[in-house]
CSV table of C-alpha atoms and ligand atoms in Angstrom, one decimal:
chain,number,residue,atom,x,y,z
A,243,MET,CA,24.6,-11.6,-2.9
A,244,THR,CA,21.6,-11.7,-5.3
A,245,LEU,CA,18.5,-13.4,-4.9
A,246,ASP,CA,17.4,-16.8,-5.7
A,247,ALA,CA,15.2,-17.8,-8.3
A,248,ALA,CA,12.5,-18.9,-7.2
A,249,THR,CA,12.4,-15.6,-4.4
A,250,LEU,CA,12.9,-13.4,-7.9
A,251,ASP,CA,9.6,-15.5,-9.6
A,252,MET,CA,7.7,-15.0,-6.3
A,253,LEU,CA,8.0,-11.3,-5.5
A,254,PHE,CA,8.6,-10.4,-9.4
A,255,LEU,CA,8.6,-12.5,-12.5
A,256,ASN,CA,5.8,-14.7,-11.1
A,257,ALA,CA,3.8,-12.2,-8.8
A,258,ARG,CA,0.5,-10.7,-10.3
A,259,THR,CA,-2.3,-9.0,-9.8
A,260,HIS,CA,-5.6,-11.0,-8.3
A,261,ALA,CA,-9.4,-9.8,-8.3
A,262,HIS,CA,-10.1,-13.4,-7.3
A,263,TRP,CA,-9.5,-14.9,-3.8
A,264,GLN,CA,-9.4,-18.5,-2.2
A,265,ASP,CA,-11.5,-18.7,0.8
A,266,ARG,CA,-8.8,-18.4,2.9
A,267,PRO,CA,-8.1,-15.4,5.6
A,268,VAL,CA,-5.3,-13.8,5.9
A,269,SER,CA,-4.1,-13.9,9.5
A,270,ASP,CA,-3.5,-10.5,11.5
A,271,ALA,CA,0.1,-12.0,12.4
A,272,THR,CA,1.0,-12.3,8.2
A,273,LEU,CA,0.0,-8.3,7.8
A,274,GLN,CA,2.3,-7.6,11.0
A,275,GLU,CA,5.1,-9.8,9.6
A,276,ALA,CA,5.3,-7.9,6.6
A,277,TRP,CA,4.5,-4.2,8.1
A,278,ASP,CA,7.8,-5.5,10.1
A,279,LEU,CA,9.5,-5.9,7.1
A,280,ALA,CA,8.1,-2.9,5.0
A,281,ARG,CA,8.9,-0.2,7.8
A,282,MET,CA,12.2,-0.8,7.3
A,283,ALA,CA,12.6,0.9,3.9
A,284,PRO,CA,14.0,4.4,3.3
A,285,THR,CA,11.5,7.5,3.3
A,286,ALA,CA,12.0,11.1,3.6
A,287,ALA,CA,14.2,12.2,6.6
A,288,ASN,CA,12.8,8.9,7.8
A,289,CYS,CA,9.0,10.3,8.5
A,290,GLN,CA,7.1,7.4,7.9
A,291,PRO,CA,3.6,8.8,6.8
A,292,LEU,CA,2.0,6.1,5.9
A,293,ARG,CA,-1.1,4.4,8.0
A,294,LEU,CA,-2.3,1.3,6.8
A,295,LEU,CA,-6.2,0.2,7.7
A,296,PHE,CA,-7.1,-3.3,7.3
A,297,VAL,CA,-10.6,-3.4,6.7
A,298,LYS,CA,-11.8,-7.3,7.4
A,299,SER,CA,-15.1,-7.3,9.1
A,300,ALA,CA,-18.0,-7.1,7.2
A,301,GLU,CA,-19.2,-4.4,9.1
A,302,ALA,CA,-16.1,-2.2,7.6
A,303,LYS,CA,-16.3,-3.8,4.2
A,304,GLU,CA,-20.0,-2.2,4.0
A,305,ARG,CA,-18.9,1.2,5.2
A,306,LEU,CA,-16.2,0.7,2.5
A,307,LYS,CA,-18.4,-0.5,-0.1
A,308,PRO,CA,-20.2,3.0,-1.6
A,309,ALA,CA,-17.4,4.6,-2.2
A,310,LEU,CA,-15.6,1.8,-4.9
A,311,ALA,CA,-15.8,2.3,-8.7
A,312,PRO,CA,-18.0,0.1,-9.9
A,313,GLY,CA,-15.6,-2.4,-11.4
A,314,ASN,CA,-14.0,-2.8,-7.8
A,315,VAL,CA,-16.7,-3.4,-5.6
A,316,GLU,CA,-16.8,-7.5,-6.2
A,317,LYS,CA,-13.3,-8.0,-5.9
A,318,THR,CA,-13.1,-6.0,-2.5
A,319,MET,CA,-16.3,-7.6,-1.3
A,320,LYS,CA,-14.6,-10.8,-1.6
A,321,ALA,CA,-11.4,-10.6,-0.7
A,322,PRO,CA,-10.3,-11.7,3.2
A,323,ALA,CA,-8.5,-7.9,3.4
A,324,THR,CA,-9.0,-4.4,2.1
A,325,ALA,CA,-5.7,-2.4,2.9
A,326,ILE,CA,-6.4,1.8,3.2
A,327,CYS,CA,-3.4,3.4,2.4
A,328,ALA,CA,-3.0,7.1,4.0
A,329,PHE,CA,-0.3,9.5,4.8
A,330,ASP,CA,-0.8,11.2,8.5
A,331,LEU,CA,-0.3,14.8,7.6
A,332,ASP,CA,0.8,15.0,11.2
A,333,PHE,CA,3.8,12.7,10.6
A,334,PRO,CA,5.9,16.0,11.3
A,335,GLU,CA,5.0,15.5,15.2
A,336,LEU,CA,6.8,12.3,14.9
A,337,LEU,CA,10.4,13.7,13.8
A,338,PRO,CA,11.9,14.3,16.4
A,339,ARG,CA,11.6,10.4,17.6
A,340,LEU,CA,12.2,9.5,14.3
A,341,PHE,CA,14.8,11.5,12.6
A,342,PRO,CA,16.7,12.7,16.2
A,343,GLN,CA,20.1,14.0,14.6
A,344,THR,CA,18.2,17.3,13.0
A,345,ASP,CA,14.8,19.4,14.0
A,346,ALA,CA,13.6,18.6,11.1
A,347,LYS,CA,9.7,19.0,12.3
A,348,SER,CA,10.9,22.6,11.3
A,349,TRP,CA,11.2,21.9,7.7
A,350,PHE,CA,7.6,21.6,7.6
A,351,ALA,CA,6.0,24.5,10.1
A,352,GLY,CA,3.7,26.5,8.2
A,353,LYS,CA,4.3,24.9,5.1
A,354,PRO,CA,1.0,22.8,4.4
A,355,GLU,CA,1.7,22.0,0.5
A,356,ALA,CA,5.2,20.6,1.5
A,357,THR,CA,3.8,18.9,4.2
A,358,GLU,CA,1.0,17.2,1.8
A,359,ALA,CA,3.6,16.2,-0.9
A,360,SER,CA,6.1,14.9,1.3
A,361,ALA,CA,3.7,13.0,2.9
A,362,ARG,CA,2.1,11.1,-0.2
A,363,GLN,CA,5.9,11.1,-1.9
A,364,SER,CA,7.0,9.0,0.9
A,365,ALA,CA,3.8,6.7,1.7
A,366,THR,CA,3.4,5.9,-2.0
A,367,LEU,CA,6.6,4.5,-1.5
A,368,GLN,CA,6.0,2.4,1.6
A,369,ALA,CA,2.7,1.0,0.0
A,370,ALA,CA,4.7,-0.5,-2.9
A,371,TYR,CA,7.4,-1.2,-0.1
A,372,PHE,CA,4.3,-3.4,1.5
A,373,LEU,CA,2.7,-4.5,-1.7
A,374,ILE,CA,6.7,-6.4,-1.9
A,375,ALA,CA,6.6,-7.7,1.5
A,376,CYS,CA,3.3,-8.7,1.3
A,377,ARG,CA,4.2,-10.7,-1.2
A,378,THR,CA,7.4,-12.6,0.6
A,379,GLN,CA,4.8,-13.8,3.2
A,380,GLY,CA,2.9,-15.7,0.0
A,381,LEU,CA,0.2,-13.4,0.2
A,382,ASP,CA,-1.1,-11.8,-3.2
A,383,LEU,CA,-2.7,-8.0,-3.7
A,384,GLY,CA,-4.7,-6.3,-6.1
A,385,PRO,CA,-4.0,-2.3,-5.4
A,386,MET,CA,-7.0,-0.3,-6.5
A,387,GLY,CA,-6.8,3.6,-7.1
A,388,GLY,CA,-10.3,3.5,-8.4
A,389,PHE,CA,-12.5,5.0,-5.7
A,390,ASP,CA,-13.6,7.7,-4.0
A,391,ALA,CA,-11.0,9.2,-1.5
A,392,GLY,CA,-13.3,11.8,0.0
A,393,LYS,CA,-15.6,9.1,1.3
A,394,VAL,CA,-13.6,6.6,2.9
A,395,ASP,CA,-11.8,10.0,4.2
A,396,ALA,CA,-15.3,10.7,5.9
A,397,ALA,CA,-16.3,7.5,6.7
A,398,PHE,CA,-12.6,5.9,8.3
A,399,PHE,CA,-10.8,9.4,8.6
A,400,PRO,CA,-13.5,11.9,10.0
A,401,ASP,CA,-10.4,14.4,12.0
A,402,GLY,CA,-9.4,15.2,8.5
A,403,ARG,CA,-5.4,14.8,8.9
A,404,VAL,CA,-5.2,10.9,7.4
A,405,LYS,CA,-5.9,11.0,3.7
A,406,SER,CA,-6.7,7.7,2.1
A,407,PHE,CA,-4.7,7.6,-1.3
A,408,LEU,CA,-4.8,3.6,-2.9
A,409,LEU,CA,-6.9,0.7,-1.4
A,410,MET,CA,-5.0,-2.7,-1.4
A,411,ASN,CA,-7.1,-6.1,-1.9
A,412,ILE,CA,-5.2,-8.6,0.1
A,413,GLY,CA,-5.7,-12.2,0.5
A,414,TYR,CA,-4.4,-15.6,-1.5
A,415,GLY,CA,-5.5,-15.4,-5.3
A,416,ASP,CA,-7.2,-17.8,-7.4
A,417,CYS,CA,-4.6,-18.0,-10.4
A,418,ALA,CA,-7.0,-20.3,-12.5
A,419,LYS,CA,-8.6,-17.0,-12.9
A,420,LEU,CA,-6.2,-14.9,-14.3
A,421,HIS,CA,-6.0,-13.5,-17.5
A,422,PRO,CA,-2.5,-13.2,-19.7
A,423,ARG,CA,-0.2,-11.0,-18.3
A,424,ASN,CA,0.4,-7.9,-19.9
A,425,PRO,CA,3.6,-6.1,-21.7
A,426,ARG,CA,6.2,-4.6,-20.0
A,427,LEU,CA,8.4,-2.0,-21.2
A,428,GLU,CA,11.6,-2.7,-22.4
A,429,PHE,CA,14.7,-1.0,-20.1
A,430,ALA,CA,15.4,1.0,-23.3
A,431,GLU,CA,12.0,2.3,-23.9
A,432,ALA,CA,11.7,3.3,-20.0
A,433,CYS,CA,15.2,4.2,-19.0
A,434,LYS,CA,18.6,6.2,-20.2
A,435,ILE,CA,22.2,6.4,-18.7
A,436,LEU,CA,23.6,9.4,-19.5
B,245,FMN,C1,-1.5,2.7,-8.4
B,245,FMN,C2,-3.1,1.6,-9.0
B,245,FMN,C3,-4.4,1.7,-9.5
B,245,FMN,C4,-4.7,0.5,-10.1
B,245,FMN,N1,-6.2,0.6,-10.0
B,245,FMN,C5,-6.9,-0.8,-10.1
B,245,FMN,C6,-7.9,-0.2,-10.0
B,245,FMN,O1,-8.6,1.1,-9.9
B,245,FMN,N2,-9.0,-1.6,-10.6
B,245,FMN,C7,-8.5,-2.4,-10.8
B,245,FMN,O2,-9.1,-3.3,-11.3
B,245,FMN,N3,-6.6,-2.7,-11.2
B,245,FMN,C8,-6.5,-1.5,-10.5
B,245,FMN,N4,-4.9,-2.0,-10.7
B,245,FMN,C9,-4.4,-2.6,-11.1
B,245,FMN,C10,-3.2,-2.8,-12.3
B,245,FMN,O3,-3.9,-2.8,-13.4
B,245,FMN,C11,-2.8,-3.8,-12.3
B,245,FMN,O4,-1.7,-4.0,-11.6
B,245,FMN,C12,-1.7,-4.3,-14.2
B,245,FMN,O5,-2.4,-4.3,-15.2
B,245,FMN,C13,-0.8,-5.3,-13.8
B,245,FMN,O6,-1.2,-6.3,-13.5
B,245,FMN,P1,-0.3,-7.4,-13.0
B,245,FMN,O7,0.4,-7.7,-12.2
B,245,FMN,O8,-1.0,-8.6,-13.1
B,245,FMN,O9,0.6,-7.7,-14.6
B,245,FMN,C14,-4.0,-0.7,-10.2
B,245,FMN,C15,-2.6,-0.7,-9.3
B,245,FMN,C16,-2.1,-0.4,-9.5
B,245,FMN,C17,-0.3,0.1,-9.0
């Protein structure tokens, strides 16, 4: 079984990164639908270290603003929602529940570097899964690396156990304001089969 052409267009071929938004809110229920899909995708030892903080209120947006690169301020302030994508360094505590078939928690005991590397790796994958899951719900997104993670963490995650690594604006994009799509690498440029 494969997906039909309209679905492939929606998820990949016509889907774009957006910076301009329709005046249309994003419901909490739609964000939850996207999470319920994205959470099923794989992570290392099923550790699921991604934590999402959805910034929707004007007050929370103002708290986020000083951490944004100048070029990301307007699109973020105008987006109906901005997801702060972060990883939880305490994810091993949940492994007895999430991966009960073995003592996976012990793999990370006394290993802060391995813990952070694993958290960042799986959470980054989860952020990508979430982006695609949002597209299945008709949402548009604008991922952003241009922000000061230290400032975001101080403002939103002061306990030091949760670390931000990506922001994603979420809404319904204004397609009239898109620039032409930039090229993508061909299979032969990026891939090899041995
Ligand atoms: C990890 C990551 C970081 C990005 N950071 C920024 C950013 O800080 N500001 C911005 O305007 N766009 C940012 N982008 C958007 C990319 O430039 C955009 O997704 C890419 O050019 C593809 O555009 P398209 O989906 O419209 O083809 C980022 C995208 C990703 C995936």
